JSON list of C-alpha atoms and ligand atoms in Angstrom, two decimals:
[
{"chain": "A", "resi": 1, "resn": "MET", "atom": "CA", "xyz": [-12.05, 20.65, -10.27]},
{"chain": "A", "resi": 2, "resn": "ARG", "atom": "CA", "xyz": [-10.40, 17.97, -12.31]},
{"chain": "A", "resi": 3, "resn": "PHE", "atom": "CA", "xyz": [-10.83, 15.09, -9.83]},
{"chain": "A", "resi": 4, "resn": "LYS", "atom": "CA", "xyz": [-13.74, 14.14, -7.67]},
{"chain": "A", "resi": 5, "resn": "ALA", "atom": "CA", "xyz": [-11.85, 11.84, -5.47]},
{"chain": "A", "resi": 6, "resn": "VAL", "atom": "CA", "xyz": [-8.32, 10.81, -4.43]},
{"chain": "A", "resi": 7, "resn": "ILE", "atom": "CA", "xyz": [-7.75, 7.21, -3.58]},
{"chain": "A", "resi": 8, "resn": "PHE", "atom": "CA", "xyz": [-4.62, 6.86, -1.47]},
{"chain": "A", "resi": 9, "resn": "ASP", "atom": "CA", "xyz": [-2.61, 3.70, -1.04]},
{"chain": "A", "resi": 10, "resn": "LEU", "atom": "CA", "xyz": [-1.66, 3.19, 2.64]},
{"chain": "A", "resi": 11, "resn": "ASP", "atom": "CA", "xyz": [1.76, 1.65, 3.27]},
{"chain": "A", "resi": 12, "resn": "GLY", "atom": "CA", "xyz": [4.51, 3.97, 1.97]},
{"chain": "A", "resi": 13, "resn": "VAL", "atom": "CA", "xyz": [2.03, 6.77, 1.15]},
{"chain": "A", "resi": 14, "resn": "ILE", "atom": "CA", "xyz": [-0.04, 7.75, 4.20]},
{"chain": "A", "resi": 15, "resn": "CYS", "atom": "CA", "xyz": [2.39, 6.19, 6.61]},
{"chain": "A", "resi": 16, "resn": "HIS", "atom": "CA", "xyz": [5.74, 4.30, 6.68]},
{"chain": "A", "resi": 17, "resn": "THR", "atom": "CA", "xyz": [4.57, 0.87, 7.52]},
{"chain": "A", "resi": 18, "resn": "ASP", "atom": "CA", "xyz": [6.47, -0.21, 4.47]},
{"chain": "A", "resi": 19, "resn": "GLN", "atom": "CA", "xyz": [9.55, -0.13, 6.72]},
{"chain": "A", "resi": 20, "resn": "TYR", "atom": "CA", "xyz": [7.85, -2.46, 9.17]},
{"chain": "A", "resi": 21, "resn": "HIS", "atom": "CA", "xyz": [6.82, -4.83, 6.36]},
{"chain": "A", "resi": 22, "resn": "TYR", "atom": "CA", "xyz": [10.55, -4.88, 5.35]},
{"chain": "A", "resi": 23, "resn": "GLN", "atom": "CA", "xyz": [11.83, -5.53, 8.85]},
{"chain": "A", "resi": 24, "resn": "ALA", "atom": "CA", "xyz": [9.28, -8.42, 9.45]},
{"chain": "A", "resi": 25, "resn": "TRP", "atom": "CA", "xyz": [10.06, -10.09, 6.05]},
{"chain": "A", "resi": 26, "resn": "LYS", "atom": "CA", "xyz": [13.78, -9.63, 6.75]},
{"chain": "A", "resi": 27, "resn": "GLN", "atom": "CA", "xyz": [13.48, -11.64, 9.91]},
{"chain": "A", "resi": 28, "resn": "ILE", "atom": "CA", "xyz": [11.64, -14.39, 7.99]},
{"chain": "A", "resi": 29, "resn": "ALA", "atom": "CA", "xyz": [14.23, -14.42, 5.23]},
{"chain": "A", "resi": 30, "resn": "ASP", "atom": "CA", "xyz": [17.14, -14.52, 7.60]},
{"chain": "A", "resi": 31, "resn": "GLN", "atom": "CA", "xyz": [15.56, -17.38, 9.60]},
{"chain": "A", "resi": 32, "resn": "GLU", "atom": "CA", "xyz": [15.25, -19.31, 6.29]},
{"chain": "A", "resi": 33, "resn": "ASN", "atom": "CA", "xyz": [18.70, -18.24, 5.02]},
{"chain": "A", "resi": 34, "resn": "VAL", "atom": "CA", "xyz": [17.09, -16.63, 2.00]},
{"chain": "A", "resi": 35, "resn": "PHE", "atom": "CA", "xyz": [18.62, -13.53, 0.24]},
{"chain": "A", "resi": 36, "resn": "PHE", "atom": "CA", "xyz": [16.46, -10.43, 0.83]},
{"chain": "A", "resi": 37, "resn": "ASP", "atom": "CA", "xyz": [17.28, -6.81, 0.15]},
{"chain": "A", "resi": 38, "resn": "GLU", "atom": "CA", "xyz": [15.69, -3.44, -0.67]},
{"chain": "A", "resi": 39, "resn": "GLN", "atom": "CA", "xyz": [15.39, -4.35, -4.32]},
{"chain": "A", "resi": 40, "resn": "VAL", "atom": "CA", "xyz": [13.44, -7.53, -3.55]},
{"chain": "A", "resi": 41, "resn": "ASN", "atom": "CA", "xyz": [11.46, -5.56, -1.10]},
{"chain": "A", "resi": 42, "resn": "ASN", "atom": "CA", "xyz": [10.35, -3.08, -3.70]},
{"chain": "A", "resi": 43, "resn": "ARG", "atom": "CA", "xyz": [8.72, -5.85, -5.64]},
{"chain": "A", "resi": 44, "resn": "LEU", "atom": "CA", "xyz": [6.56, -6.60, -2.52]},
{"chain": "A", "resi": 45, "resn": "ARG", "atom": "CA", "xyz": [5.01, -3.15, -2.51]},
{"chain": "A", "resi": 46, "resn": "GLY", "atom": "CA", "xyz": [1.24, -3.34, -3.21]},
{"chain": "A", "resi": 47, "resn": "VAL", "atom": "CA", "xyz": [1.37, -7.14, -3.38]},
{"chain": "A", "resi": 48, "resn": "SER", "atom": "CA", "xyz": [-0.62, -9.37, -1.08]},
{"chain": "A", "resi": 49, "resn": "ARG", "atom": "CA", "xyz": [1.01, -11.20, 1.88]},
{"chain": "A", "resi": 50, "resn": "MET", "atom": "CA", "xyz": [1.07, -14.69, 0.18]},
{"chain": "A", "resi": 51, "resn": "GLU", "atom": "CA", "xyz": [2.31, -13.30, -3.14]},
{"chain": "A", "resi": 52, "resn": "SER", "atom": "CA", "xyz": [4.97, -11.38, -1.30]},
{"chain": "A", "resi": 53, "resn": "LEU", "atom": "CA", "xyz": [6.15, -14.60, 0.33]},
{"chain": "A", "resi": 54, "resn": "GLU", "atom": "CA", "xyz": [6.22, -16.29, -3.11]},
{"chain": "A", "resi": 55, "resn": "ILE", "atom": "CA", "xyz": [8.55, -13.53, -4.42]},
{"chain": "A", "resi": 56, "resn": "ILE", "atom": "CA", "xyz": [10.86, -13.90, -1.37]},
{"chain": "A", "resi": 57, "resn": "LEU", "atom": "CA", "xyz": [11.03, -17.61, -1.85]},
{"chain": "A", "resi": 58, "resn": "GLU", "atom": "CA", "xyz": [12.07, -17.30, -5.48]},
{"chain": "A", "resi": 59, "resn": "GLN", "atom": "CA", "xyz": [15.61, -16.78, -3.84]},
{"chain": "A", "resi": 60, "resn": "ALA", "atom": "CA", "xyz": [15.24, -19.99, -1.76]},
{"chain": "A", "resi": 61, "resn": "ASP", "atom": "CA", "xyz": [17.34, -23.04, -2.65]},
{"chain": "A", "resi": 62, "resn": "ARG", "atom": "CA", "xyz": [14.50, -25.57, -1.90]},
{"chain": "A", "resi": 63, "resn": "PRO", "atom": "CA", "xyz": [10.71, -25.71, -2.56]},
{"chain": "A", "resi": 64, "resn": "TYR", "atom": "CA", "xyz": [8.41, -24.96, 0.33]},
{"chain": "A", "resi": 65, "resn": "THR", "atom": "CA", "xyz": [5.16, -26.90, 1.01]},
{"chain": "A", "resi": 66, "resn": "GLU", "atom": "CA", "xyz": [1.86, -24.99, 1.27]},
{"chain": "A", "resi": 67, "resn": "GLU", "atom": "CA", "xyz": [1.81, -25.62, 4.97]},
{"chain": "A", "resi": 68, "resn": "GLU", "atom": "CA", "xyz": [5.31, -24.19, 5.53]},
{"chain": "A", "resi": 69, "resn": "LYS", "atom": "CA", "xyz": [4.25, -21.20, 3.48]},
{"chain": "A", "resi": 70, "resn": "SER", "atom": "CA", "xyz": [1.29, -20.52, 5.56]},
{"chain": "A", "resi": 71, "resn": "VAL", "atom": "CA", "xyz": [3.27, -20.82, 8.82]},
{"chain": "A", "resi": 72, "resn": "LEU", "atom": "CA", "xyz": [5.86, -18.36, 7.43]},
{"chain": "A", "resi": 73, "resn": "ALA", "atom": "CA", "xyz": [3.23, -15.89, 6.35]},
{"chain": "A", "resi": 74, "resn": "GLU", "atom": "CA", "xyz": [1.39, -16.07, 9.70]},
{"chain": "A", "resi": 75, "resn": "THR", "atom": "CA", "xyz": [4.80, -15.62, 11.61]},
{"chain": "A", "resi": 76, "resn": "LYS", "atom": "CA", "xyz": [5.65, -12.60, 9.36]},
{"chain": "A", "resi": 77, "resn": "ASN", "atom": "CA", "xyz": [2.20, -11.12, 10.21]},
{"chain": "A", "resi": 78, "resn": "GLU", "atom": "CA", "xyz": [2.75, -11.60, 13.91]},
{"chain": "A", "resi": 79, "resn": "ILE", "atom": "CA", "xyz": [6.18, -9.85, 13.73]},
{"chain": "A", "resi": 80, "resn": "TYR", "atom": "CA", "xyz": [4.63, -7.02, 11.67]},
{"chain": "A", "resi": 81, "resn": "LYS", "atom": "CA", "xyz": [1.67, -6.57, 14.02]},
{"chain": "A", "resi": 82, "resn": "LYS", "atom": "CA", "xyz": [4.08, -6.33, 17.03]},
{"chain": "A", "resi": 83, "resn": "LEU", "atom": "CA", "xyz": [5.92, -3.55, 15.12]},
{"chain": "A", "resi": 84, "resn": "LEU", "atom": "CA", "xyz": [2.57, -1.75, 14.42]},
{"chain": "A", "resi": 85, "resn": "LYS", "atom": "CA", "xyz": [2.09, -1.56, 18.20]},
{"chain": "A", "resi": 86, "resn": "ASN", "atom": "CA", "xyz": [4.77, 1.17, 18.26]},
{"chain": "A", "resi": 87, "resn": "MET", "atom": "CA", "xyz": [2.66, 3.31, 15.97]},
{"chain": "A", "resi": 88, "resn": "THR", "atom": "CA", "xyz": [0.68, 6.31, 17.21]},
{"chain": "A", "resi": 89, "resn": "ARG", "atom": "CA", "xyz": [-0.82, 9.51, 15.92]},
{"chain": "A", "resi": 90, "resn": "ALA", "atom": "CA", "xyz": [2.79, 10.79, 15.75]},
{"chain": "A", "resi": 91, "resn": "ASP", "atom": "CA", "xyz": [3.41, 8.53, 12.77]},
{"chain": "A", "resi": 92, "resn": "LEU", "atom": "CA", "xyz": [1.01, 10.55, 10.65]},
{"chain": "A", "resi": 93, "resn": "THR", "atom": "CA", "xyz": [3.19, 13.45, 9.56]},
{"chain": "A", "resi": 94, "resn": "GLU", "atom": "CA", "xyz": [2.03, 17.08, 9.59]},
{"chain": "A", "resi": 95, "resn": "GLU", "atom": "CA", "xyz": [2.75, 17.13, 5.81]},
{"chain": "A", "resi": 96, "resn": "VAL", "atom": "CA", "xyz": [0.47, 14.14, 5.07]},
{"chain": "A", "resi": 97, "resn": "LYS", "atom": "CA", "xyz": [-2.25, 15.31, 7.39]},
{"chain": "A", "resi": 98, "resn": "GLY", "atom": "CA", "xyz": [-2.11, 18.82, 5.89]},
{"chain": "A", "resi": 99, "resn": "VAL", "atom": "CA", "xyz": [-2.40, 17.42, 2.37]},
{"chain": "A", "resi": 100, "resn": "LEU", "atom": "CA", "xyz": [-5.39, 15.16, 3.32]},
{"chain": "A", "resi": 101, "resn": "ASP", "atom": "CA", "xyz": [-7.16, 18.06, 5.20]},
{"chain": "A", "resi": 102, "resn": "ASN", "atom": "CA", "xyz": [-6.66, 20.39, 2.24]},
{"chain": "A", "resi": 103, "resn": "ILE", "atom": "CA", "xyz": [-8.08, 17.99, -0.30]},
{"chain": "A", "resi": 104, "resn": "LYS", "atom": "CA", "xyz": [-11.04, 16.99, 1.91]},
{"chain": "A", "resi": 105, "resn": "ASN", "atom": "CA", "xyz": [-11.90, 20.51, 2.78]},
{"chain": "A", "resi": 106, "resn": "SER", "atom": "CA", "xyz": [-12.05, 21.46, -0.86]},
{"chain": "A", "resi": 107, "resn": "GLY", "atom": "CA", "xyz": [-14.91, 19.01, -1.32]},
{"chain": "A", "resi": 108, "resn": "ILE", "atom": "CA", "xyz": [-12.97, 16.24, -3.03]},
{"chain": "A", "resi": 109, "resn": "LYS", "atom": "CA", "xyz": [-13.68, 12.67, -1.69]},
{"chain": "A", "resi": 110, "resn": "VAL", "atom": "CA", "xyz": [-10.85, 10.87, 0.02]},
{"chain": "A", "resi": 111, "resn": "ALA", "atom": "CA", "xyz": [-10.53, 7.04, -0.02]},
{"chain": "A", "resi": 112, "resn": "ILE", "atom": "CA", "xyz": [-8.00, 4.33, 0.81]},
{"chain": "A", "resi": 113, "resn": "GLY", "atom": "CA", "xyz": [-7.07, 1.64, -1.63]},
{"chain": "A", "resi": 114, "resn": "SER", "atom": "CA", "xyz": [-4.63, -0.79, 0.05]},
{"chain": "A", "resi": 115, "resn": "SER", "atom": "CA", "xyz": [-3.91, -4.52, -0.34]},
{"chain": "A", "resi": 116, "resn": "SER", "atom": "CA", "xyz": [-3.34, -4.83, 3.36]},
{"chain": "A", "resi": 117, "resn": "ARG", "atom": "CA", "xyz": [-5.58, -6.86, 5.56]},
{"chain": "A", "resi": 118, "resn": "ASN", "atom": "CA", "xyz": [-4.15, -4.66, 8.52]},
{"chain": "A", "resi": 119, "resn": "THR", "atom": "CA", "xyz": [-5.51, -1.41, 6.95]},
{"chain": "A", "resi": 120, "resn": "LYS", "atom": "CA", "xyz": [-8.09, -0.63, 9.63]},
{"chain": "A", "resi": 121, "resn": "LEU", "atom": "CA", "xyz": [-5.71, -1.45, 12.47]},
{"chain": "A", "resi": 122, "resn": "ILE", "atom": "CA", "xyz": [-3.16, 0.92, 11.01]},
{"chain": "A", "resi": 123, "resn": "LEU", "atom": "CA", "xyz": [-5.74, 3.76, 10.31]},
{"chain": "A", "resi": 124, "resn": "SER", "atom": "CA", "xyz": [-6.91, 3.56, 13.91]},
{"chain": "A", "resi": 125, "resn": "ARG", "atom": "CA", "xyz": [-3.36, 3.67, 15.34]},
{"chain": "A", "resi": 126, "resn": "ILE", "atom": "CA", "xyz": [-2.52, 6.91, 13.42]},
{"chain": "A", "resi": 127, "resn": "GLY", "atom": "CA", "xyz": [-5.88, 8.51, 14.22]},
{"chain": "A", "resi": 128, "resn": "LEU", "atom": "CA", "xyz": [-7.59, 8.21, 10.92]},
{"chain": "A", "resi": 129, "resn": "ALA", "atom": "CA", "xyz": [-10.13, 5.48, 11.69]},
{"chain": "A", "resi": 130, "resn": "ASP", "atom": "CA", "xyz": [-13.19, 7.58, 10.58]},
{"chain": "A", "resi": 131, "resn": "TYR", "atom": "CA", "xyz": [-11.51, 9.97, 8.31]},
{"chain": "A", "resi": 132, "resn": "PHE", "atom": "CA", "xyz": [-11.98, 8.57, 4.76]},
{"chain": "A", "resi": 133, "resn": "HIS", "atom": "CA", "xyz": [-15.28, 8.46, 2.76]},
{"chain": "A", "resi": 134, "resn": "THR", "atom": "CA", "xyz": [-14.49, 4.78, 2.02]},
{"chain": "A", "resi": 135, "resn": "VAL", "atom": "CA", "xyz": [-11.81, 2.18, 2.80]},
{"chain": "A", "resi": 136, "resn": "SER", "atom": "CA", "xyz": [-11.13, -0.48, 0.22]},
{"chain": "A", "resi": 137, "resn": "ASP", "atom": "CA", "xyz": [-8.57, -3.04, 1.45]},
{"chain": "A", "resi": 138, "resn": "GLY", "atom": "CA", "xyz": [-7.18, -6.49, 1.47]},
{"chain": "A", "resi": 139, "resn": "THR", "atom": "CA", "xyz": [-10.22, -7.77, 3.26]},
{"chain": "A", "resi": 140, "resn": "ASN", "atom": "CA", "xyz": [-12.66, -7.05, 0.37]},
{"chain": "A", "resi": 141, "resn": "ILE", "atom": "CA", "xyz": [-10.68, -8.16, -2.72]},
{"chain": "A", "resi": 142, "resn": "GLN", "atom": "CA", "xyz": [-9.83, -11.34, -4.46]},
{"chain": "A", "resi": 143, "resn": "ARG", "atom": "CA", "xyz": [-6.84, -10.18, -6.59]},
{"chain": "A", "resi": 144, "resn": "SER", "atom": "CA", "xyz": [-4.14, -7.74, -5.28]},
{"chain": "A", "resi": 145, "resn": "LYS", "atom": "CA", "xyz": [-2.36, -5.00, -7.28]},
{"chain": "A", "resi": 146, "resn": "PRO", "atom": "CA", "xyz": [-1.46, -4.87, -10.12]},
{"chain": "A", "resi": 147, "resn": "ASP", "atom": "CA", "xyz": [-5.09, -5.93, -10.51]},
{"chain": "A", "resi": 148, "resn": "PRO", "atom": "CA", "xyz": [-7.24, -2.79, -10.30]},
{"chain": "A", "resi": 149, "resn": "GLU", "atom": "CA", "xyz": [-9.94, -4.54, -8.18]},
{"chain": "A", "resi": 150, "resn": "VAL", "atom": "CA", "xyz": [-9.14, -2.56, -4.89]},
{"chain": "A", "resi": 151, "resn": "PHE", "atom": "CA", "xyz": [-9.43, 0.74, -6.67]},
{"chain": "A", "resi": 152, "resn": "LEU", "atom": "CA", "xyz": [-12.48, -0.23, -8.62]},
{"chain": "A", "resi": 153, "resn": "LYS", "atom": "CA", "xyz": [-14.22, -1.15, -5.36]},
{"chain": "A", "resi": 154, "resn": "ALA", "atom": "CA", "xyz": [-13.24, 2.20, -3.88]},
{"chain": "A", "resi": 155, "resn": "ALA", "atom": "CA", "xyz": [-14.66, 4.07, -6.89]},
{"chain": "A", "resi": 156, "resn": "GLU", "atom": "CA", "xyz": [-17.81, 2.00, -6.75]},
{"chain": "A", "resi": 157, "resn": "ALA", "atom": "CA", "xyz": [-18.35, 2.82, -3.17]},
{"chain": "A", "resi": 158, "resn": "LEU", "atom": "CA", "xyz": [-17.86, 6.55, -3.97]},
{"chain": "A", "resi": 159, "resn": "LYS", "atom": "CA", "xyz": [-20.29, 6.16, -6.97]},
{"chain": "A", "resi": 160, "resn": "LEU", "atom": "CA", "xyz": [-17.62, 7.66, -9.23]},
{"chain": "A", "resi": 161, "resn": "ALA", "atom": "CA", "xyz": [-16.12, 6.51, -12.52]},
{"chain": "A", "resi": 162, "resn": "PRO", "atom": "CA", "xyz": [-12.38, 5.63, -12.49]},
{"chain": "A", "resi": 163, "resn": "GLU", "atom": "CA", "xyz": [-11.51, 8.57, -14.70]},
{"chain": "A", "resi": 164, "resn": "GLU", "atom": "CA", "xyz": [-12.85, 10.98, -12.11]},
{"chain": "A", "resi": 165, "resn": "CYS", "atom": "CA", "xyz": [-10.44, 9.59, -9.42]},
{"chain": "A", "resi": 166, "resn": "LEU", "atom": "CA", "xyz": [-6.67, 10.11, -8.84]},
{"chain": "A", "resi": 167, "resn": "VAL", "atom": "CA", "xyz": [-4.80, 7.20, -7.28]},
{"chain": "A", "resi": 168, "resn": "VAL", "atom": "CA", "xyz": [-1.72, 7.94, -5.17]},
{"chain": "A", "resi": 169, "resn": "GLU", "atom": "CA", "xyz": [0.79, 5.18, -4.91]},
{"chain": "A", "resi": 170, "resn": "ASP", "atom": "CA", "xyz": [4.35, 4.31, -3.99]},
{"chain": "A", "resi": 171, "resn": "ALA", "atom": "CA", "xyz": [4.35, 0.95, -5.78]},
{"chain": "A", "resi": 172, "resn": "GLN", "atom": "CA", "xyz": [4.77, 0.13, -9.48]},
{"chain": "A", "resi": 173, "resn": "ALA", "atom": "CA", "xyz": [2.18, -2.64, -9.03]},
{"chain": "A", "resi": 174, "resn": "GLY", "atom": "CA", "xyz": [-0.11, 0.15, -7.80]},
{"chain": "A", "resi": 175, "resn": "ILE", "atom": "CA", "xyz": [0.40, 2.42, -10.77]},
{"chain": "A", "resi": 176, "resn": "ILE", "atom": "CA", "xyz": [-0.12, -0.49, -13.06]},
{"chain": "A", "resi": 177, "resn": "ALA", "atom": "CA", "xyz": [-3.42, -1.24, -11.26]},
{"chain": "A", "resi": 178, "resn": "ALA", "atom": "CA", "xyz": [-4.50, 2.36, -11.56]},
{"chain": "A", "resi": 179, "resn": "HIS", "atom": "CA", "xyz": [-3.66, 2.36, -15.24]},
{"chain": "A", "resi": 180, "resn": "ARG", "atom": "CA", "xyz": [-5.47, -0.95, -15.96]},
{"chain": "A", "resi": 181, "resn": "GLY", "atom": "CA", "xyz": [-8.51, 0.31, -14.17]},
{"chain": "A", "resi": 182, "resn": "GLY", "atom": "CA", "xyz": [-8.59, 3.65, -16.05]},
{"chain": "A", "resi": 183, "resn": "PHE", "atom": "CA", "xyz": [-7.66, 5.83, -13.05]},
{"chain": "A", "resi": 184, "resn": "HIS", "atom": "CA", "xyz": [-5.31, 8.80, -13.11]},
{"chain": "A", "resi": 185, "resn": "SER", "atom": "CA", "xyz": [-2.13, 8.25, -11.06]},
{"chain": "A", "resi": 186, "resn": "ALA", "atom": "CA", "xyz": [0.38, 10.11, -8.89]},
{"chain": "A", "resi": 187, "resn": "GLY", "atom": "CA", "xyz": [3.52, 8.25, -7.69]},
{"chain": "A", "resi": 188, "resn": "ILE", "atom": "CA", "xyz": [5.82, 8.90, -4.77]},
{"chain": "A", "resi": 189, "resn": "GLY", "atom": "CA", "xyz": [9.22, 7.18, -3.98]},
{"chain": "A", "resi": 190, "resn": "GLU", "atom": "CA", "xyz": [9.76, 4.16, -6.17]},
{"chain": "A", "resi": 191, "resn": "ALA", "atom": "CA", "xyz": [6.63, 4.89, -8.17]},
{"chain": "A", "resi": 192, "resn": "SER", "atom": "CA", "xyz": [7.71, 8.41, -8.97]},
{"chain": "A", "resi": 193, "resn": "LYS", "atom": "CA", "xyz": [10.39, 6.98, -11.39]},
{"chain": "A", "resi": 194, "resn": "PHE", "atom": "CA", "xyz": [7.97, 4.70, -13.12]},
{"chain": "A", "resi": 195, "resn": "HIS", "atom": "CA", "xyz": [7.03, 5.49, -16.84]},
{"chain": "A", "resi": 196, "resn": "LEU", "atom": "CA", "xyz": [3.33, 4.87, -16.34]},
{"chain": "A", "resi": 197, "resn": "THR", "atom": "CA", "xyz": [3.00, 7.42, -13.44]},
{"chain": "A", "resi": 198, "resn": "GLU", "atom": "CA", "xyz": [1.11, 10.49, -14.81]},
{"chain": "A", "resi": 199, "resn": "TYR", "atom": "CA", "xyz": [2.21, 12.90, -11.81]},
{"chain": "A", "resi": 200, "resn": "PRO", "atom": "CA", "xyz": [5.49, 12.04, -10.23]},
{"chain": "A", "resi": 201, "resn": "LEU", "atom": "CA", "xyz": [5.80, 13.55, -6.75]},
{"chain": "A", "resi": 202, "resn": "SER", "atom": "CA", "xyz": [9.00, 14.23, -4.86]},
{"chain": "A", "resi": 203, "resn": "CYS", "atom": "CA", "xyz": [7.08, 14.58, -1.59]},
{"chain": "A", "resi": 204, "resn": "MET", "atom": "CA", "xyz": [3.36, 14.30, -0.53]},
{"chain": "A", "resi": 205, "resn": "GLY", "atom": "CA", "xyz": [3.13, 18.18, -0.39]},
{"chain": "A", "resi": 206, "resn": "ASP", "atom": "CA", "xyz": [3.61, 18.11, -4.20]},
{"chain": "A", "resi": 207, "resn": "LEU", "atom": "CA", "xyz": [0.15, 16.48, -4.56]},
{"chain": "A", "resi": 208, "resn": "LEU", "atom": "CA", "xyz": [-1.52, 19.81, -3.92]},
{"chain": "A", "resi": 209, "resn": "ASN", "atom": "CA", "xyz": [0.12, 21.17, -7.14]},
{"chain": "A", "resi": 210, "resn": "VAL", "atom": "CA", "xyz": [-1.78, 18.53, -9.24]},
{"chain": "A", "resi": 211, "resn": "PHE", "atom": "CA", "xyz": [-4.91, 20.39, -8.15]},
{"chain": "A", "resi": 212, "resn": "GLU", "atom": "CA", "xyz": [-3.89, 23.85, -9.20]},
{"chain": "B", "resi": 301, "resn": "LIG", "atom": "C1", "xyz": [0.41, -3.50, 1.18]},
{"chain": "B", "resi": 301, "resn": "LIG", "atom": "C2", "xyz": [1.91, -3.42, 1.21]},
{"chain": "B", "resi": 301, "resn": "LIG", "atom": "C3", "xyz": [2.47, -4.90, 0.81]},
{"chain": "B", "resi": 301, "resn": "LIG", "atom": "C4", "xyz": [1.84, -5.92, 1.68]},
{"chain": "B", "resi": 301, "resn": "LIG", "atom": "C5", "xyz": [0.34, -5.90, 1.47]},
{"chain": "B", "resi": 301, "resn": "LIG", "atom": "C6", "xyz": [-0.39, -6.94, 2.31]},
{"chain": "B", "resi": 301, "resn": "LIG", "atom": "O1", "xyz": [-0.07, -3.50, -0.21]},
{"chain": "B", "resi": 301, "resn": "LIG", "atom": "O2", "xyz": [2.47, -2.50, 0.24]},
{"chain": "B", "resi": 301, "resn": "LIG", "atom": "O3", "xyz": [3.87, -4.91, 0.98]},
{"chain": "B", "resi": 301, "resn": "LIG", "atom": "O4", "xyz": [2.35, -7.17, 1.47]},
{"chain": "B", "resi": 301, "resn": "LIG", "atom": "O5", "xyz": [-0.16, -4.62, 1.84]},
{"chain": "B", "resi": 301, "resn": "LIG", "atom": "O6", "xyz": [-0.23, -6.47, 3.72]},
{"chain": "B", "resi": 301, "resn": "LIG", "atom": "P1", "xyz": [-0.88, -7.33, 4.95]},
{"chain": "B", "resi": 301, "resn": "LIG", "atom": "O7", "xyz": [-0.86, -6.28, 6.06]},
{"chain": "B", "resi": 301, "resn": "LIG", "atom": "O8", "xyz": [-2.20, -7.84, 4.64]},
{"chain": "B", "resi": 301, "resn": "LIG", "atom": "O9", "xyz": [0.10, -8.43, 5.20]},
{"chain": "B", "resi": 302, "resn": "LIG", "atom": "MG1", "xyz": [2.33, 1.12, -0.94]}
]
C-alpha cells in the first residue's frame, strides 16, 4: 500500500461545518457593514479564527483595536457554536463514513488535521469522537495552515514520515501546508482546482481510487 495514513481536514472535508463558519462570519460582517462573499470566505478555509477575522477586516473602512477584534472573534465563535448544536450523526454522510471505514479497515491509519479549536466538539456531534488514530487540531498548534505544523503533529503522533501520509483538504492553504511539510495531497471542492493538489477529487468517494 502506498500510504500508511490519511490525514483528513475536518471543515469542508469530513462535514459541512464550512457553511456554518460562513454564516457566522457573514453575521459579523453585516453587523460591521463590511463586504463579505463566498470569494472572501474561500480565503478563510484552513485559516485560524483570528487570522480569518484579519482577512475579513481587510474590507473594513476603519482600523479595529485588538480589543474590538477579540470581541468580534468571540461573538463569531458563539454564533458558530449555536449553529453546531444543530449537528447530529446525520451530518456525517454515508459516502464519507463509507470512505473512512474502507480506508481504516484496510489497515491504513486515519487522522484529523484541522486548524479548528472546535474539532473535538464537532467530532463528537457527528459520532466520530473515538474514531481516529490521532486528532491534531487548533488546540495543539502555534501556526495555522499554510504552515504544516498541524499535519506534522499528526504524523509525529502516528510515528510516520510525512511522505508516508496523504492529506485530504478543501483549502488551498491546506494543500500548501501539505506540500511544505512533504506530504502527499488530495483536494476536494476549491482545492481540487489548485495546481499544487496531487490528486484532485470530484467527490469523497473518488478518494478510494487513489488507493487502487
Ligand atoms: C478550520 C476552518 C477555518 C476556521 C478554522 C478555525 O480550519 O476551515 O475556516 O477559521 O478552522 O476554526 P475555529 O472553530 O477554531 O474557529
Ligand atoms: Mg477545510
